[in-house]
Short mmCIF file of N, CA and C in Angstrom, two decimals:
data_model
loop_
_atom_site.label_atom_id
_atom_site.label_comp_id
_atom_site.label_asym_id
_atom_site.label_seq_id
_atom_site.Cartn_x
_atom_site.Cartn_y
_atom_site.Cartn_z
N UNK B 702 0.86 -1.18 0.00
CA UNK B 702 0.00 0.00 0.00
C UNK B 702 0.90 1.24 0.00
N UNK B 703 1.00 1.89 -1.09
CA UNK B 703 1.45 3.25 -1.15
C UNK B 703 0.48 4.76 -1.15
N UNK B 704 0.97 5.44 0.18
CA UNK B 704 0.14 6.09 0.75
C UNK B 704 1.04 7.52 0.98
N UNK B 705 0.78 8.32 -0.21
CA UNK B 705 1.64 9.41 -0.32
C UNK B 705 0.79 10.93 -0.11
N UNK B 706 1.80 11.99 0.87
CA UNK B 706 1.06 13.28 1.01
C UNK B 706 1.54 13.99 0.00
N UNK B 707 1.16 15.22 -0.93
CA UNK B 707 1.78 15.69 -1.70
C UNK B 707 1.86 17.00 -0.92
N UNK B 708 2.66 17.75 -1.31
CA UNK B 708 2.52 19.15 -0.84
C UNK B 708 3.72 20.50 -1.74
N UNK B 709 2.76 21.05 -2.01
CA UNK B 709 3.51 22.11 -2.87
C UNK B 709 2.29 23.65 -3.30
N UNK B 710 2.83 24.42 -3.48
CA UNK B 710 2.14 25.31 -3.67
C UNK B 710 1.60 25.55 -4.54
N UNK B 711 0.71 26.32 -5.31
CA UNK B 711 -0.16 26.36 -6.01
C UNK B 711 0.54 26.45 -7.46
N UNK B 712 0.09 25.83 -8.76
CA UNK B 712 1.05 26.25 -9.60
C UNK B 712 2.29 25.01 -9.99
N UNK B 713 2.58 24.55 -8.91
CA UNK B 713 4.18 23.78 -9.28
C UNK B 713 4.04 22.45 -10.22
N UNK B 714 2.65 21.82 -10.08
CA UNK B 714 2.34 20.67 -11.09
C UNK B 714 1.90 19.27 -10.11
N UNK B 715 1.09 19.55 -9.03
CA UNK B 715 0.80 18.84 -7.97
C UNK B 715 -0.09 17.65 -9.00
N UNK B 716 -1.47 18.27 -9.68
CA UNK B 716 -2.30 17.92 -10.17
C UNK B 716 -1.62 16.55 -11.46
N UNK B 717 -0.83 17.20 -12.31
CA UNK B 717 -0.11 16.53 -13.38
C UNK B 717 0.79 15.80 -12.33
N UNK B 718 1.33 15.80 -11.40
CA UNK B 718 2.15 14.59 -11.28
C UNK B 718 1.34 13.98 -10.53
N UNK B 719 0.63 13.96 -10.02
CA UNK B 719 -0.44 12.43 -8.91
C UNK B 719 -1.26 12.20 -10.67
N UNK B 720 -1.35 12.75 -11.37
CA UNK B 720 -2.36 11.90 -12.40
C UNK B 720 -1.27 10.78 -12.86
N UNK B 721 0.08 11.17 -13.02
CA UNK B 721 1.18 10.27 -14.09
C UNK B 721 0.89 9.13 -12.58
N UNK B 722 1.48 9.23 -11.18
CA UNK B 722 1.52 8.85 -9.95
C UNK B 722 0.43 7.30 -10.16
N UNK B 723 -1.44 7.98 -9.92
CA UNK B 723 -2.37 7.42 -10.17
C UNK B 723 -2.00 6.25 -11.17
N UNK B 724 -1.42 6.47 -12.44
CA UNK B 724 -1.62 6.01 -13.38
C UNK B 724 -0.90 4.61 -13.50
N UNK B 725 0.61 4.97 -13.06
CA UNK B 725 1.88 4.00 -12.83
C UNK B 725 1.50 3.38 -11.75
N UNK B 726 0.95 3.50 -10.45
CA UNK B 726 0.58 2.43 -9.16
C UNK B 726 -0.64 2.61 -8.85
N UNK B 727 -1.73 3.11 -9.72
CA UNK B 727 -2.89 2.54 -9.92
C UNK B 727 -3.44 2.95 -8.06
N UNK B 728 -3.17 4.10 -7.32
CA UNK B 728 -3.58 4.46 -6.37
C UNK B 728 -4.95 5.78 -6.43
N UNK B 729 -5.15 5.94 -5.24
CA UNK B 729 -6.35 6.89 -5.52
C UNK B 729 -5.66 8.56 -5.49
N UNK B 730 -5.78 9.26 -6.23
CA UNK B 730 -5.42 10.97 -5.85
C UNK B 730 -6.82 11.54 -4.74
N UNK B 731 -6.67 12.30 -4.09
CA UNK B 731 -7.45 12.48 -3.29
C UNK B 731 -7.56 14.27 -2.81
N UNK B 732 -8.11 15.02 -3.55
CA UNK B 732 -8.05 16.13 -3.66
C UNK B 732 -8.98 16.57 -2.45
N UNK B 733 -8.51 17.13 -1.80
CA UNK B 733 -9.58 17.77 -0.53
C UNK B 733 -11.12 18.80 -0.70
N UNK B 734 -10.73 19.54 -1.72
CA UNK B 734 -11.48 20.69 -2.36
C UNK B 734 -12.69 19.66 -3.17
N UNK B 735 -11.59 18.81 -3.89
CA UNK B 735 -12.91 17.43 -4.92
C UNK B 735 -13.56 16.50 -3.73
N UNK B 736 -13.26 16.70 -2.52
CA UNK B 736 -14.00 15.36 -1.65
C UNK B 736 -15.11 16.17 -1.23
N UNK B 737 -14.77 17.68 -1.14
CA UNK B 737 -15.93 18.74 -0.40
C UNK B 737 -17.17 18.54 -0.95
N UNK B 738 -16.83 19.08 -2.84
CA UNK B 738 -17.51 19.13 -3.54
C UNK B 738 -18.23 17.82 -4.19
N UNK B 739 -17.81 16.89 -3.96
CA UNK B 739 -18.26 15.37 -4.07
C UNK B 739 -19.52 15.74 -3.30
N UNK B 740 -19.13 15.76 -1.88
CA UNK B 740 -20.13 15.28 -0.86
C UNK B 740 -21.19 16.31 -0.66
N UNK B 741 -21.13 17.50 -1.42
CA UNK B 741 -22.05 18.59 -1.57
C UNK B 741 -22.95 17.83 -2.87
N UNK B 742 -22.25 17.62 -3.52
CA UNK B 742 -23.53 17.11 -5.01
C UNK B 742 -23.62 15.76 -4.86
N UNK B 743 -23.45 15.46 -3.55
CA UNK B 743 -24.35 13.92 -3.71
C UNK B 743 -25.32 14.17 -2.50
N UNK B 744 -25.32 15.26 -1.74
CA UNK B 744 -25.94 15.67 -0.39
C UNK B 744 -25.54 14.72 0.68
N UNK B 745 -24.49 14.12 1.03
CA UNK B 745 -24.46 13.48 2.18
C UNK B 745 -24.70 14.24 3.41
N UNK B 746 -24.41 13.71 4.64
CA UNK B 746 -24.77 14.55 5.52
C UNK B 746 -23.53 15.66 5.83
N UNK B 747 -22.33 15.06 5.59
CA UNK B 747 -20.96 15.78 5.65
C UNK B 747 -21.21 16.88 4.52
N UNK B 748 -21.81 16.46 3.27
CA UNK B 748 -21.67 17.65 2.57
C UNK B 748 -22.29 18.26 2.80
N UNK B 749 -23.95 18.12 3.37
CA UNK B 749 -24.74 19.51 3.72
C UNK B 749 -24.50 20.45 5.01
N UNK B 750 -23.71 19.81 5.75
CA UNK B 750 -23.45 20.31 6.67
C UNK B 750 -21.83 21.46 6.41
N UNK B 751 -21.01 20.60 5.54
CA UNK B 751 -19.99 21.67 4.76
C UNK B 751 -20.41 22.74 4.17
N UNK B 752 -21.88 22.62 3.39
CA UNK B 752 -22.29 23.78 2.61
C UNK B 752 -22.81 24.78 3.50
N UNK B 753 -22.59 24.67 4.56
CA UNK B 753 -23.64 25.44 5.33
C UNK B 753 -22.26 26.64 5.90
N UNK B 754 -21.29 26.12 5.84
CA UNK B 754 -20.07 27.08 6.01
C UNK B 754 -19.36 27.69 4.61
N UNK B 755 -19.91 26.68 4.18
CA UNK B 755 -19.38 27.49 2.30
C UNK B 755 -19.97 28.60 1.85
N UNK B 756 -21.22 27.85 2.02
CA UNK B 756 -22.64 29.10 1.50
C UNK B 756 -21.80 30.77 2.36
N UNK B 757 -21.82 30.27 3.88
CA UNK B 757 -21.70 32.01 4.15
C UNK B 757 -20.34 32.48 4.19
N UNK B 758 -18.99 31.48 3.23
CA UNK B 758 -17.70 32.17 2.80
C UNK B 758 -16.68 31.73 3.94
N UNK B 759 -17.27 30.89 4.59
CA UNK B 759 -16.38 30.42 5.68
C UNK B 759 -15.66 29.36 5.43
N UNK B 760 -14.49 29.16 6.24
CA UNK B 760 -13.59 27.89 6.35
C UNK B 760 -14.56 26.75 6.67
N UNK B 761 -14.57 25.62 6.44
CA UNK B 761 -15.22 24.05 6.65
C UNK B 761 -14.16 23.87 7.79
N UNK B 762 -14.70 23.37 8.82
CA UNK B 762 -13.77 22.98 9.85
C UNK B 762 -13.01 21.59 9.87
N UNK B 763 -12.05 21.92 10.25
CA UNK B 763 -10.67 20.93 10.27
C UNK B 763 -11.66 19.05 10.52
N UNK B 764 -12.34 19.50 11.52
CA UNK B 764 -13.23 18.16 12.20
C UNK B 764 -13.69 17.28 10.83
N UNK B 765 -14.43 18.46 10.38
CA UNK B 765 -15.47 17.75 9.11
C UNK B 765 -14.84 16.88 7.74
N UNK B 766 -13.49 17.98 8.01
CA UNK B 766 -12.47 17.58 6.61
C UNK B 766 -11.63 16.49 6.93
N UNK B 767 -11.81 16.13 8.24
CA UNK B 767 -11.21 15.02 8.41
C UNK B 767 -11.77 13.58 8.79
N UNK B 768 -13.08 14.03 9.21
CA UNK B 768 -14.69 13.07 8.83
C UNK B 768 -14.43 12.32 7.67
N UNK B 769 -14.58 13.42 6.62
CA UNK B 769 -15.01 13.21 5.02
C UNK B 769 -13.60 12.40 4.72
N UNK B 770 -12.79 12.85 4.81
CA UNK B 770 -11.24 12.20 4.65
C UNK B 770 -10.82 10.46 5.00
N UNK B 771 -11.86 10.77 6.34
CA UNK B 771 -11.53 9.20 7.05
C UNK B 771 -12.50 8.14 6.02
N UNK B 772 -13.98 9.07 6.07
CA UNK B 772 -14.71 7.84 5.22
C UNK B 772 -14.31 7.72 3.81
N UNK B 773 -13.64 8.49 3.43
CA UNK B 773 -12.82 8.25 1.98
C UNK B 773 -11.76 7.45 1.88
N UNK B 774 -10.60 7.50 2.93
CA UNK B 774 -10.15 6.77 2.59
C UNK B 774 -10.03 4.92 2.59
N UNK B 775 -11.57 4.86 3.44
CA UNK B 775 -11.62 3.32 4.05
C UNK B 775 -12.78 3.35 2.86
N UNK B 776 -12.62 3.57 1.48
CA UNK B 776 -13.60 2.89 0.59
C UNK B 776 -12.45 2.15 -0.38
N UNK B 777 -12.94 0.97 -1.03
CA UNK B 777 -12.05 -0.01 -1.43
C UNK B 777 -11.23 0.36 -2.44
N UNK B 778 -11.64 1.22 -3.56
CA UNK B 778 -10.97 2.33 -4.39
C UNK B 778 -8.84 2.43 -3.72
N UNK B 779 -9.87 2.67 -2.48
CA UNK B 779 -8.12 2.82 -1.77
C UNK B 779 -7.12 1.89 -1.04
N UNK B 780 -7.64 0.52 -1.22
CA UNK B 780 -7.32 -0.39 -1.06
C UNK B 780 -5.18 -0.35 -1.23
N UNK B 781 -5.34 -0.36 -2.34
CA UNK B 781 -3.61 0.09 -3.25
C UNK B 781 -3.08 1.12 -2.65
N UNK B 782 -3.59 2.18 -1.84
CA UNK B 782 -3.14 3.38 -1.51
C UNK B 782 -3.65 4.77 -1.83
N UNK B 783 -3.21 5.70 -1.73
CA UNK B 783 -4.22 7.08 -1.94
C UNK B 783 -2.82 8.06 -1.79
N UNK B 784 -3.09 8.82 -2.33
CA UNK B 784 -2.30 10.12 -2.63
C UNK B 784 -3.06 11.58 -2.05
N UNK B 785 -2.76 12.26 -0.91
CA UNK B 785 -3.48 13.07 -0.44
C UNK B 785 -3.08 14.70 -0.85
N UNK B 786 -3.93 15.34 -1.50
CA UNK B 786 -3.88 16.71 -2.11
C UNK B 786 -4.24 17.93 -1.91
N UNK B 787 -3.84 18.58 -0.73
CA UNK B 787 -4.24 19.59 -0.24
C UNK B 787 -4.95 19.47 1.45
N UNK B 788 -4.02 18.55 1.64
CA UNK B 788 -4.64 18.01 3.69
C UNK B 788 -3.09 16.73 3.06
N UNK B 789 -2.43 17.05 4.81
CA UNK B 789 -2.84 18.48 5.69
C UNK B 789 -1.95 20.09 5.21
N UNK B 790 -2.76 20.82 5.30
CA UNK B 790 -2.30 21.96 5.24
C UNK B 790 -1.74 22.97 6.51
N UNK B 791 -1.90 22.37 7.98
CA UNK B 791 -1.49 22.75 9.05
C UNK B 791 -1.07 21.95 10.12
N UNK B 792 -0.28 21.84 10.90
CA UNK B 792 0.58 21.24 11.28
C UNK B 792 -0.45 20.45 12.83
N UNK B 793 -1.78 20.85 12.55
CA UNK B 793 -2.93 20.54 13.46
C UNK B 793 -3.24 19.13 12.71
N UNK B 794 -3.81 19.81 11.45
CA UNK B 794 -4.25 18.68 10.50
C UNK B 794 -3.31 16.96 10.72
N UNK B 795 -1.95 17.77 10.59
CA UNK B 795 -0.84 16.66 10.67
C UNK B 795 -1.28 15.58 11.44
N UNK B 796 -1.36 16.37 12.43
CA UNK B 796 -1.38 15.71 13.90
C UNK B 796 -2.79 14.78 13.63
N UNK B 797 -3.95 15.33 13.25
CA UNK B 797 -5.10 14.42 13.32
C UNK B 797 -5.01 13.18 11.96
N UNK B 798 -4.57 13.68 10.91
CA UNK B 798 -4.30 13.10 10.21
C UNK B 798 -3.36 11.55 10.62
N UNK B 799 -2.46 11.75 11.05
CA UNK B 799 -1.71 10.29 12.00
C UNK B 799 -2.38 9.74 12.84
N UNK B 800 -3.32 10.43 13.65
CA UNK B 800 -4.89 9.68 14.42
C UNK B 800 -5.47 8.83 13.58
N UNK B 801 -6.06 9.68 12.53
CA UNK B 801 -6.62 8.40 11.91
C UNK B 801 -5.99 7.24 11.02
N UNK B 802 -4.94 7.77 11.13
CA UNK B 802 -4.37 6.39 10.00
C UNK B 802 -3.65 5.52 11.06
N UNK B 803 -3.67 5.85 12.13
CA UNK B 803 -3.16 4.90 13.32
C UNK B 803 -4.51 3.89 13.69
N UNK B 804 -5.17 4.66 13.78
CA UNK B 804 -6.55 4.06 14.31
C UNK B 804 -6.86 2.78 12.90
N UNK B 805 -6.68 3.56 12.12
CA UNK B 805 -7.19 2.30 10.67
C UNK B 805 -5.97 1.77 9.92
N UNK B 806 -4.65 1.54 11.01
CA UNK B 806 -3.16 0.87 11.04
C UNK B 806 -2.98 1.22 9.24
N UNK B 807 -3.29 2.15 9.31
CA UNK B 807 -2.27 2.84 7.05
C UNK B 807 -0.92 3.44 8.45
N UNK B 808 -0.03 3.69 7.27
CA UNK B 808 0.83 4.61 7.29
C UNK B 808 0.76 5.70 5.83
N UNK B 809 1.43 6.81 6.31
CA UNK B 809 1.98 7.51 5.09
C UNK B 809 3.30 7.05 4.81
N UNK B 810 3.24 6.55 3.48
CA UNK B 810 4.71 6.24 2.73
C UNK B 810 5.94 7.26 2.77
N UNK B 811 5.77 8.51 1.89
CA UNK B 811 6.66 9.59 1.66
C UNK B 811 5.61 10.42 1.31
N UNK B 812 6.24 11.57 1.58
CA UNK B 812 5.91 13.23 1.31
C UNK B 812 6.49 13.08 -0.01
N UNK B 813 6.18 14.00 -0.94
CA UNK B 813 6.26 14.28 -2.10
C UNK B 813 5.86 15.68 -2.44
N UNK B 814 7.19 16.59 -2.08
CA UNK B 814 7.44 17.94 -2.11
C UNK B 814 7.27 18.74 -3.36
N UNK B 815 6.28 19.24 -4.46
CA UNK B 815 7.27 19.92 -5.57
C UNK B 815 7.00 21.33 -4.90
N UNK B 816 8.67 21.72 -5.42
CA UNK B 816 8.66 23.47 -5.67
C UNK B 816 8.93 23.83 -6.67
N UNK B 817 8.69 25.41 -7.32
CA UNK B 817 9.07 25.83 -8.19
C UNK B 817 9.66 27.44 -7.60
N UNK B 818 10.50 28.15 -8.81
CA UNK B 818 10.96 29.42 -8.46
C UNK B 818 9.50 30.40 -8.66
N UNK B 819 9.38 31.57 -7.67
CA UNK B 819 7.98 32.28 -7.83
C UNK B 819 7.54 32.48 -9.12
N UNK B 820 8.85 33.32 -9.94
CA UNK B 820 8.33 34.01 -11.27
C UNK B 820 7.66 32.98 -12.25
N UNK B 821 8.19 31.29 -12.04
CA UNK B 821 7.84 30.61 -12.92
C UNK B 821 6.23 30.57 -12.43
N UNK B 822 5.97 30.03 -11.22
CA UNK B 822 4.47 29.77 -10.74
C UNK B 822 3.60 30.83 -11.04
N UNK B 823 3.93 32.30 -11.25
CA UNK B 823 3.41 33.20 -11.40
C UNK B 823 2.84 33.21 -12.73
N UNK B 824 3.91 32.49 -13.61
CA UNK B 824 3.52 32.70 -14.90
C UNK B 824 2.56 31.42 -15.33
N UNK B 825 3.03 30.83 -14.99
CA UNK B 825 2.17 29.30 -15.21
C UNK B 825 0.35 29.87 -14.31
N UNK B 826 0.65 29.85 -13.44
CA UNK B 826 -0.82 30.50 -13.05
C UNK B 826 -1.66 31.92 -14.11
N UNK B 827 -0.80 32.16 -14.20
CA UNK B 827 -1.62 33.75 -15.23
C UNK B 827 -2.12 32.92 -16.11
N UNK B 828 -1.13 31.80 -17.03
CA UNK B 828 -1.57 31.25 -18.01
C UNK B 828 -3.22 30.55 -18.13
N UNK B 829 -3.13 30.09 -16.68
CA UNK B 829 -4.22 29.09 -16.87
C UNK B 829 -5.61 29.82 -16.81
N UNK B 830 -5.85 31.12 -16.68
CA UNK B 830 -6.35 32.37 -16.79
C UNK B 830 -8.31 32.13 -16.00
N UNK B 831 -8.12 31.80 -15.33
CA UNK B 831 -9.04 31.42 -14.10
C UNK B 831 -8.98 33.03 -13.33
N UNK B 832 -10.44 33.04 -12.92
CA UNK B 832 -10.95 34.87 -12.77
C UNK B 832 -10.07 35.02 -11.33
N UNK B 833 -9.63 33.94 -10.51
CA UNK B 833 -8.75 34.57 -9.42
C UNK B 833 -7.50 34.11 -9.60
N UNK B 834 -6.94 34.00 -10.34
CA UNK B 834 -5.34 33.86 -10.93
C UNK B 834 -4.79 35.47 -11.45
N UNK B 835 -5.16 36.36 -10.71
CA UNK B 835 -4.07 37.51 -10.76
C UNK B 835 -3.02 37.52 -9.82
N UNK B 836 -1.96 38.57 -10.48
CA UNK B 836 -0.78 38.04 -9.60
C UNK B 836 -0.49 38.64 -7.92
N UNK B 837 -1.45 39.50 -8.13
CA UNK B 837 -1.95 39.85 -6.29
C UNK B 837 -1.93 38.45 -5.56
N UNK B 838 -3.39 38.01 -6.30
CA UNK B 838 -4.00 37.07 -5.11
C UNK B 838 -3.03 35.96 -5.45
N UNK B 839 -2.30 35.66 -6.16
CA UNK B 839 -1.03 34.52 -6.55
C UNK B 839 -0.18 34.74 -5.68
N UNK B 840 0.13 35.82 -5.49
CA UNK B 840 1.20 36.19 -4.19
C UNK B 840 0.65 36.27 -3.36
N UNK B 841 -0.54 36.76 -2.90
CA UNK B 841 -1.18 36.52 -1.47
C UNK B 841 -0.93 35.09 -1.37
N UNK B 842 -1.56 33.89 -2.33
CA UNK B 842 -1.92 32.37 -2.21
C UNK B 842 -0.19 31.78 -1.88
N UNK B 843 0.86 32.26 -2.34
CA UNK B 843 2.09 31.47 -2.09
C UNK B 843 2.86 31.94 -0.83
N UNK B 844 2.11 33.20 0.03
CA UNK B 844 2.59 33.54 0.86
C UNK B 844 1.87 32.64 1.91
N UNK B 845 0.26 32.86 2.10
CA UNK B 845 -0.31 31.73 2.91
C UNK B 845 0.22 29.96 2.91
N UNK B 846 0.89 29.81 1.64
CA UNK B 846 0.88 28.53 1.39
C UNK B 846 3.03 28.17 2.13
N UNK B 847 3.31 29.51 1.80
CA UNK B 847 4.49 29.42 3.02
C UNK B 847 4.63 29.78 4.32
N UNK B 848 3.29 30.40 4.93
CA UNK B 848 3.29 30.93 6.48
C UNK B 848 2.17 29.43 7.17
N UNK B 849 1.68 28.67 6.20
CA UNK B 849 0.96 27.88 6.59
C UNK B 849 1.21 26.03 6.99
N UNK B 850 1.50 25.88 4.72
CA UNK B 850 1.98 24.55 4.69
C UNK B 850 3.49 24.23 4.76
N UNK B 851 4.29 25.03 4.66
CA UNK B 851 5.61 25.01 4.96
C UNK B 851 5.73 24.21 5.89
N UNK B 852 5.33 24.88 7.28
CA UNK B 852 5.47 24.06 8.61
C UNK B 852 5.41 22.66 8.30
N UNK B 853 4.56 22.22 7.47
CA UNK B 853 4.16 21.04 7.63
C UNK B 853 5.34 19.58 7.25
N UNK B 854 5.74 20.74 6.31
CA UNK B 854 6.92 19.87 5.57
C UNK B 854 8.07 19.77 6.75
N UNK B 855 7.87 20.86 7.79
CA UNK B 855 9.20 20.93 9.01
C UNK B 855 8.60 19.82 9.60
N UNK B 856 7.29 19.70 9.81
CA UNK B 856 6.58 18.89 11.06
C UNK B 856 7.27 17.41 10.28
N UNK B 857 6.69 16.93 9.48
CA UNK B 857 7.56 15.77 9.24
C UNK B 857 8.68 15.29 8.71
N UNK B 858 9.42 16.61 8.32
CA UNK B 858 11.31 16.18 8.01
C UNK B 858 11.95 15.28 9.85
N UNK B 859 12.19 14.52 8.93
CA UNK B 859 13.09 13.06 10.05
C UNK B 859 11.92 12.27 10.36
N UNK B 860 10.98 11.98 10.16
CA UNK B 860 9.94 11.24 10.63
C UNK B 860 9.53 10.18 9.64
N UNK B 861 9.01 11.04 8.27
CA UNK B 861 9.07 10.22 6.64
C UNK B 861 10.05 10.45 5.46
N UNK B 862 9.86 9.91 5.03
CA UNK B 862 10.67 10.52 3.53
C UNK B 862 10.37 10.99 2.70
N UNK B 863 10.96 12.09 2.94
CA UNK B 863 10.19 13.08 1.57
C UNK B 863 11.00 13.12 0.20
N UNK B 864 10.59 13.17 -0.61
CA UNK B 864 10.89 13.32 -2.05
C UNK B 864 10.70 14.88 -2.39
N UNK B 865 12.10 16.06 -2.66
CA UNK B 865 11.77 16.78 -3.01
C UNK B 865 11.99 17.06 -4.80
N UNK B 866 11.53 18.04 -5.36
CA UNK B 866 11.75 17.70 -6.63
C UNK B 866 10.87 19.51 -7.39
N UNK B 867 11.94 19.80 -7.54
CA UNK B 867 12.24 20.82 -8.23
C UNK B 867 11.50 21.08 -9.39
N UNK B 868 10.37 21.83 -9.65
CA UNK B 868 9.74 21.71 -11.16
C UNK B 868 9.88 22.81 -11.96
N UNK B 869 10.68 23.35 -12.84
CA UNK B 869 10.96 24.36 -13.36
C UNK B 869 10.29 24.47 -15.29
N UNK B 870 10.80 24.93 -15.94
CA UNK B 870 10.07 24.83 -17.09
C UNK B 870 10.40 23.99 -17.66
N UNK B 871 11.23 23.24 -17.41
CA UNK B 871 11.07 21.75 -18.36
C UNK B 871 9.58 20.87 -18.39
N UNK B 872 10.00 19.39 -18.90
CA UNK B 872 9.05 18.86 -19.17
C UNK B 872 8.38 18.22 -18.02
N UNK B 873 7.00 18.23 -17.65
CA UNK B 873 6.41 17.07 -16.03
C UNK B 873 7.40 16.01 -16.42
N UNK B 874 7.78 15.25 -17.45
CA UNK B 874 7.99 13.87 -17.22
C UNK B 874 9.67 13.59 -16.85
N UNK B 875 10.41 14.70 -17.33
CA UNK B 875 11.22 14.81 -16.11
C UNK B 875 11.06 14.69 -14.48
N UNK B 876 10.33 15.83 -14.10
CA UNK B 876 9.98 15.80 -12.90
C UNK B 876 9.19 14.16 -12.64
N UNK B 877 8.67 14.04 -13.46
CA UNK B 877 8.11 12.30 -12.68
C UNK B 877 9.33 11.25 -12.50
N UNK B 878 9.86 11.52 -13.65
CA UNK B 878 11.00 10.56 -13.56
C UNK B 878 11.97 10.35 -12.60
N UNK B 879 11.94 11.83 -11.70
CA UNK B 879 13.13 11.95 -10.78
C UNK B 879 11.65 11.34 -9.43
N UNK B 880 10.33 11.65 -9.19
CA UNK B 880 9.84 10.88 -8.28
C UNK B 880 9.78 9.64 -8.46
N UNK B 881 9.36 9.23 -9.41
CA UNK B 881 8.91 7.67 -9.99
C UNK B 881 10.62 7.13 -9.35
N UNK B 882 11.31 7.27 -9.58
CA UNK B 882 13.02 6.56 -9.11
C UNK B 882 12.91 6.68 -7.66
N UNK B 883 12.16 7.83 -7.25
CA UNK B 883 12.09 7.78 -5.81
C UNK B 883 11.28 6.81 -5.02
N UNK B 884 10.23 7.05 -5.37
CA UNK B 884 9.00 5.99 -5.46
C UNK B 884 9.22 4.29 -4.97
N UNK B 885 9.94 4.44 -6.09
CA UNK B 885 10.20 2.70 -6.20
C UNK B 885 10.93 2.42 -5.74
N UNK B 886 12.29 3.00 -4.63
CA UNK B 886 12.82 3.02 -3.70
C UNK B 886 12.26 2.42 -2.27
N UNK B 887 10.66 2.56 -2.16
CA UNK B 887 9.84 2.58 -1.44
C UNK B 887 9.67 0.70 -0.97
#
């Protein structure tokens, strides 16, 4: 069972490398934002109760996201493992996050770090030209995503193994190639 956290900031190619990831060990990607919105358009009780903090612009609480998280990951889909995308994002999360995978005996395999240099993420985000991809709120988003998820990567350096991996303007399949070698180390 390969059971990987990803973590990187917005922009660096999180999305494109858990799809190549998914594809080669046939694990689940597990997007936090896609489990919200899952459980909102199927009305579970987790999702109506999420919408009820969405609707008025608020944060979904840590509790709920880790509700929805737990019953996701004990569906058989994840049997092979799961790739987690955006949780945890705080060094709280961390902590509950190892609760439950203690409680339902998973481990996390490796962290799987990408970074990129700002100007590149900046530009790669403008590109993808989405109505809040200006480079304000791009720099607001990589500053939260270093006063926030950073920690996280401190919280578990010496604990797992992280894979870091540099994504610059070359090609993703570089960058996979240097995880995929990591990977299979595993």
């Amino acid at each position: 069972m390969l059971n990987i956290i990803f973590i990187g900031a917005p922009g660096v190619g999180k999305g494109t490398q858990s799809a190549l990831i998914e594809k080669d060990y046939s694990i689940v990607h597990i997007a936090t934002g896609d489990m919200l919105r899952e459980n909102i358009a199927n009305a579970t009780e987790l999702g109506k109760t999420a919408k009820t903090y969405m609707d008025k612009g608020e944060l979904v609480p840590d509790s709920l996201v880790i509700n929805m998280l737990k019953e996701r990951i004990t569906k058989d889909d994840c049997k092979n493992g799961f790739m987690l995308d955006g949780f945890p994002r705080t060094i709280e999360q961390a902590k509950e996050l190892s609760n439950i995978l203690d409680s339902l005996n998973y481990k996390i395999s490796s962290i799987v770090y990408i970074y990129a240099d700002e100007e590149i993420i900046i530009e790669r985000l403008l590109k993808r030209g989405r109505a809040d991809d200006n480079e304000e709120t791009i720099k607001n988003r990589l500053k939260v995503f270093e006063s926030q998820s950073k920690p996280v990567l401190d919280y578990y350096e010496g604990k797992l193994k992280i894979i870091k991996v540099k994504s610059g303007r070359g090609e993703p399949e570089e960058v996979y190639a240097k995880i995929k070698a990591e990977l299979d180390t595993l």
